[in-house]
CSV table of C-alpha atoms in Angstrom, one decimal:
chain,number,residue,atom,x,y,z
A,1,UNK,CA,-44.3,-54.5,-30.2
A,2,UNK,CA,-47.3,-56.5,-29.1
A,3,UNK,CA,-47.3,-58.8,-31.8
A,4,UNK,CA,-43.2,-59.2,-31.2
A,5,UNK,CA,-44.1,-59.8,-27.2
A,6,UNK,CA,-46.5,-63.0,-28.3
A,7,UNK,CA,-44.3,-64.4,-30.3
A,8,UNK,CA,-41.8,-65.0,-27.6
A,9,UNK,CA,-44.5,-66.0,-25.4
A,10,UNK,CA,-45.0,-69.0,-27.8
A,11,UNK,CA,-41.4,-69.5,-27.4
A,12,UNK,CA,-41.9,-70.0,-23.5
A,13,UNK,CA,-44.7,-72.7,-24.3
A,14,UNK,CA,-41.9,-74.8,-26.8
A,15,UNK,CA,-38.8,-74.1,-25.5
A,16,UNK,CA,-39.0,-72.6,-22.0
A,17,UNK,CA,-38.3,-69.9,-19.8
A,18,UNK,CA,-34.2,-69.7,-20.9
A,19,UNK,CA,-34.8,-69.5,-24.7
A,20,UNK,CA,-37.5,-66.5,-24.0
A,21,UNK,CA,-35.4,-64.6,-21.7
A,22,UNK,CA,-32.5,-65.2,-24.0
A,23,UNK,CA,-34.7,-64.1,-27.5
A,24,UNK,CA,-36.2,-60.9,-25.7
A,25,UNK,CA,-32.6,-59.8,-24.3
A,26,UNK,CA,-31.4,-60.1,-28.3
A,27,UNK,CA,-35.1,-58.3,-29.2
A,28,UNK,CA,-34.3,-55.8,-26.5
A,29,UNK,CA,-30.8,-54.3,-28.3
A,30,UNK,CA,-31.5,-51.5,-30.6
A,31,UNK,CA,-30.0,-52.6,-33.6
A,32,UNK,CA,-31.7,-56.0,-33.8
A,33,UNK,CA,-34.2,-55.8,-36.6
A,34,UNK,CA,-35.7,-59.2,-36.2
A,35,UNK,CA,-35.1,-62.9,-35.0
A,36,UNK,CA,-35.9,-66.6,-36.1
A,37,UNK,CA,-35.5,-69.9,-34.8
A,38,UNK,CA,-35.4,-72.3,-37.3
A,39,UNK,CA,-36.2,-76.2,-36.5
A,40,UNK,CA,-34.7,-79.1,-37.7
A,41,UNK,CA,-36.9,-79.3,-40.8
A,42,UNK,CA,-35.7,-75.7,-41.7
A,43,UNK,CA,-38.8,-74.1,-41.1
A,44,UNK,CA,-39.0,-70.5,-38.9
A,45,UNK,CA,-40.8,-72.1,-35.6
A,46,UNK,CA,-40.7,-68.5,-33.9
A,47,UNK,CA,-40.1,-65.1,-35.3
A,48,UNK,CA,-39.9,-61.6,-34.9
A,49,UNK,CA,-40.0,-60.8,-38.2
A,50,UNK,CA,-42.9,-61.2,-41.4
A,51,UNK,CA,-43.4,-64.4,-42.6
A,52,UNK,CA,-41.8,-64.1,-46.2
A,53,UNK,CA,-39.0,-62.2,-45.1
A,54,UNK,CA,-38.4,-64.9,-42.3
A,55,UNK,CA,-39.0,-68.1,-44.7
A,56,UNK,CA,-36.4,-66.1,-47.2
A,57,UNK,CA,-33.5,-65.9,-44.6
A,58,UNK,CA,-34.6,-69.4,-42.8
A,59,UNK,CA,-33.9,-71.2,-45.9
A,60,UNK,CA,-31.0,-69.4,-47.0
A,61,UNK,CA,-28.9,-68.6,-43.7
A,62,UNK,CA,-29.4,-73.1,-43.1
A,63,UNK,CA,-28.2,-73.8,-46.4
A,64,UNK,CA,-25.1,-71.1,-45.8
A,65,UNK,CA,-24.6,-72.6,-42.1
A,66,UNK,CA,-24.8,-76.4,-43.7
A,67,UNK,CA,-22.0,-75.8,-46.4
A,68,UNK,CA,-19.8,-73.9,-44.0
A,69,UNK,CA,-20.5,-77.1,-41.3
A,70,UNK,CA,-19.5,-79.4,-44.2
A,71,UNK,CA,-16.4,-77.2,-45.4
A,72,UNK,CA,-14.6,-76.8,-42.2
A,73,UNK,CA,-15.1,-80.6,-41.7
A,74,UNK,CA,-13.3,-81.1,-44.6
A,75,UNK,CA,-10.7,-79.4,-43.6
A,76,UNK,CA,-10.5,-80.2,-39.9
A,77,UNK,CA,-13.0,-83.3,-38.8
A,78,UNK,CA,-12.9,-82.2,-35.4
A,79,UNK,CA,-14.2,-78.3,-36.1
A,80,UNK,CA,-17.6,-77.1,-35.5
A,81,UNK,CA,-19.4,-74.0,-36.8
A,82,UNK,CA,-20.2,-71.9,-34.3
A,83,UNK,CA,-21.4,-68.6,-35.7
A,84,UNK,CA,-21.5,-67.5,-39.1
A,85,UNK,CA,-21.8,-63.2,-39.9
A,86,UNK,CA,-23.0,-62.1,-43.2
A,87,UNK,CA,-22.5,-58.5,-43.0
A,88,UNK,CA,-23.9,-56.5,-46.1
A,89,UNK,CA,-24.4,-53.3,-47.6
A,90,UNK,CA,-27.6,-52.6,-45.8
A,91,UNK,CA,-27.6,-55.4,-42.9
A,92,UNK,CA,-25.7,-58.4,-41.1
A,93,UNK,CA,-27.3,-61.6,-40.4
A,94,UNK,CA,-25.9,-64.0,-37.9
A,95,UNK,CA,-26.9,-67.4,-38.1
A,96,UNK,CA,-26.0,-70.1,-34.5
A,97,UNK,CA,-26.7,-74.0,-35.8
A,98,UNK,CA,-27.4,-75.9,-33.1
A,99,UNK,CA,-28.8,-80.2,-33.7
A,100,UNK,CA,-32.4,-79.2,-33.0
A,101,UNK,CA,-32.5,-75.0,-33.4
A,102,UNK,CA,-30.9,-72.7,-35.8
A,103,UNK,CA,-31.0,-69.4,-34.3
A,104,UNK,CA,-30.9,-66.0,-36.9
A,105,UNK,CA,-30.4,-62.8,-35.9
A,106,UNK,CA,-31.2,-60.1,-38.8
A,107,UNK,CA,-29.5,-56.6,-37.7
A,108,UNK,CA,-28.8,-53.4,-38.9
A,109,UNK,CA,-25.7,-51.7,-39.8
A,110,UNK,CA,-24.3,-49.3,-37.3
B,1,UNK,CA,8.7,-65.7,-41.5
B,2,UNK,CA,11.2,-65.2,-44.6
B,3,UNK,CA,8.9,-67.6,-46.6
B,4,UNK,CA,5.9,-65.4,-46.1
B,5,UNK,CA,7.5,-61.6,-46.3
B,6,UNK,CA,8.4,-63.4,-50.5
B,7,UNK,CA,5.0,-64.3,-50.9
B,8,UNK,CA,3.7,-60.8,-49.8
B,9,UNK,CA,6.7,-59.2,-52.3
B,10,UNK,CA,5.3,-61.4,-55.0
B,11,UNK,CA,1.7,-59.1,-53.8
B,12,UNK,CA,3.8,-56.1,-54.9
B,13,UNK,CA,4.3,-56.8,-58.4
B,14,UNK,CA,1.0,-58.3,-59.2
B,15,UNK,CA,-1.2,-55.6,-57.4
B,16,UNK,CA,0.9,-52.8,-56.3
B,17,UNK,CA,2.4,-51.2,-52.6
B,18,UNK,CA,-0.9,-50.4,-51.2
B,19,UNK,CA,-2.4,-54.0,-51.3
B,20,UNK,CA,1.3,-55.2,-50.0
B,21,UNK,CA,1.1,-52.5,-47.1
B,22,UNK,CA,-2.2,-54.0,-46.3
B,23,UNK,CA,-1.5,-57.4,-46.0
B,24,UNK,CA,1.5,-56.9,-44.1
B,25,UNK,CA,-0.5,-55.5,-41.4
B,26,UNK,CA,-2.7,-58.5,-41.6
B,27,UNK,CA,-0.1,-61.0,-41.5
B,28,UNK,CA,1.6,-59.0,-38.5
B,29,UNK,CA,-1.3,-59.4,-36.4
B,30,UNK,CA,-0.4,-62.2,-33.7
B,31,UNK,CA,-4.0,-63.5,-34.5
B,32,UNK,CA,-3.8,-64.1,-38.2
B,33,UNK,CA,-2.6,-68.1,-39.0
B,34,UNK,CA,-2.1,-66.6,-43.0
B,35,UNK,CA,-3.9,-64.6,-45.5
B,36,UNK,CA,-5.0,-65.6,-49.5
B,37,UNK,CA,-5.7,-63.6,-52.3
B,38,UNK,CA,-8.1,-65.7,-54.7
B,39,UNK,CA,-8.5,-64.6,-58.2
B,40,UNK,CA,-11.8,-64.5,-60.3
B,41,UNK,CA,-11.1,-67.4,-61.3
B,42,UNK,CA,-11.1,-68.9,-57.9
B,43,UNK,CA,-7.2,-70.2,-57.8
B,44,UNK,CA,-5.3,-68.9,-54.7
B,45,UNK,CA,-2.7,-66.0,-56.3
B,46,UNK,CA,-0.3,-65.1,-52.9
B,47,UNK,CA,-0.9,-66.5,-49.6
B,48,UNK,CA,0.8,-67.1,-46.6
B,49,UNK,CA,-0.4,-70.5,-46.2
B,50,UNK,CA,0.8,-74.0,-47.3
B,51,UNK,CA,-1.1,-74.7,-50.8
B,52,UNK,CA,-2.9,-77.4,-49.6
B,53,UNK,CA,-5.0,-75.9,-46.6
B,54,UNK,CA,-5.0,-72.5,-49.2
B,55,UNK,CA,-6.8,-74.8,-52.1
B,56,UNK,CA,-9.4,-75.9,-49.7
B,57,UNK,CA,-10.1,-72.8,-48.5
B,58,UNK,CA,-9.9,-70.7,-51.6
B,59,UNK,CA,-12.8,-73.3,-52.9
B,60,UNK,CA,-15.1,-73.1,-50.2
B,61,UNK,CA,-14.8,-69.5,-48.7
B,62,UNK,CA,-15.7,-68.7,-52.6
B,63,UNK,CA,-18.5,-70.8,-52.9
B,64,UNK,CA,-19.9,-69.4,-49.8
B,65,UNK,CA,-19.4,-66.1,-50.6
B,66,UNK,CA,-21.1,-66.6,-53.8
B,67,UNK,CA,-23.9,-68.4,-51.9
B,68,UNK,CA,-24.2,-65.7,-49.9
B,69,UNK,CA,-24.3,-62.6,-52.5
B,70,UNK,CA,-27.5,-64.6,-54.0
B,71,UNK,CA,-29.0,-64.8,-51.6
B,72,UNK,CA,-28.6,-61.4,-50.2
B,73,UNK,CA,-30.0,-59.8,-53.8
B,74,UNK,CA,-33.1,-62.4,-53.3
B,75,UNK,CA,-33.8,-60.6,-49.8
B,76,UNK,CA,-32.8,-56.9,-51.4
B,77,UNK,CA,-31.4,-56.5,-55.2
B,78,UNK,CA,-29.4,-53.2,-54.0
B,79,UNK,CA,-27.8,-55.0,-51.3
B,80,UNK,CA,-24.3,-56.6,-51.6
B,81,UNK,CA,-22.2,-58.9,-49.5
B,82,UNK,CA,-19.2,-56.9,-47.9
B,83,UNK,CA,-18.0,-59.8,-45.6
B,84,UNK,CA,-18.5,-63.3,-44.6
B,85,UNK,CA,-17.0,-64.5,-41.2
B,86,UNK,CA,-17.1,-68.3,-40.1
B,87,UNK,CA,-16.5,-68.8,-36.6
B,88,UNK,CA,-15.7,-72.7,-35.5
B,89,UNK,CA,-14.6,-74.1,-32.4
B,90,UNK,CA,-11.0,-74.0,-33.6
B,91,UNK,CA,-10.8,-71.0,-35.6
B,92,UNK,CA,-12.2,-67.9,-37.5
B,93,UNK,CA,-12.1,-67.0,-41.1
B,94,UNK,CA,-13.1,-64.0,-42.9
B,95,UNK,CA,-13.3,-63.5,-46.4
B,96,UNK,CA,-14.0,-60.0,-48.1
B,97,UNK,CA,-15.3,-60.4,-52.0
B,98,UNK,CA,-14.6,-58.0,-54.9
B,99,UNK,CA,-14.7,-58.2,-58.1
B,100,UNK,CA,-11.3,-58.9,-59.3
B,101,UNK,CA,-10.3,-60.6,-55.8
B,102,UNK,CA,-11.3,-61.9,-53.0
B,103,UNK,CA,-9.3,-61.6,-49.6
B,104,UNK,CA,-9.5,-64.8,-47.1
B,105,UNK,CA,-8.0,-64.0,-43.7
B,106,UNK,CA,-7.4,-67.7,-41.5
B,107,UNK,CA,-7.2,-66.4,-37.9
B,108,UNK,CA,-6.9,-68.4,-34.2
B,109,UNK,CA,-9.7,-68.2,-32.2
B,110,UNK,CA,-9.0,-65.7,-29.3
């Protein structure tokens, strides 16, 4: 818990106070396993969870989020990916581009 | 309408009454722009859409999907994808993966 708390303290330091309070309400819910926020060079900046796990679903959910941003462009040049659910098995992963920030949220199944 | 309810007959043949009860539903939803049924080969088999905008997504939403179940198995071998949902500005689609077929739902942002 303490180790989660300092990580979004680091996020106060590079992102300010909205992106904390918005990261610890997400921490907050039950079923939320772990978060990232992945820069622009697709590296976890901030995360919740361990390192591998993190680089694993960094590199992934930005590939997944890049060919879905390229797809729907292809098929309307004026869409934009907003949110894109990968709900498995065991877990769902939602992954928010944004031009600087990627935000991931890993949860469990309920 | 009449152009659609053939296409979801044509469902009955190839994969019996309970996929066509199934899709109706779908397609009755106010929500739902059209459904498609993609084969394992990756070729759209019944939708509801023109074959254009069906082609393009039949591609893409299978790619992804495939993207996706890879890279689930790297994070955990036992997992498997049940659902991928893309939300953009404009709209939402959802496709479902199986082994013989895989469902894409087009829906209207609500």
């Amino acid at each position: 818990m303490s180790r989660s708390s300092n990580k979004i303290d680091d996020l106060n330091l590079i992102q300010g106070p909205i992106a904390k309070k918005a990261m610890t309400r997400i921490n907050e819910n039950g079923n939320v396993v772990g978060t990232i926020i992945v820069n622009c060079e697709g590296f976890p900046e901030t995360t919740t969870l361990d390192s591998l796990t993190a680089a694993t679903y960094s590199t992934h959910m930005r590939n997944l989020s890049h060919y879905a941003s390229n797809a729907l462009k292809e098929i309307d040049v004026l869409d934009e990916l907003v949110v894109l659910r990968l709900v498995s098995k065991k877990t769902e992963a939602v992954v928010a581009p944004d031009h600087e920030f990627h935000l991931i949220v890993v949860m469990r199944r309920t």
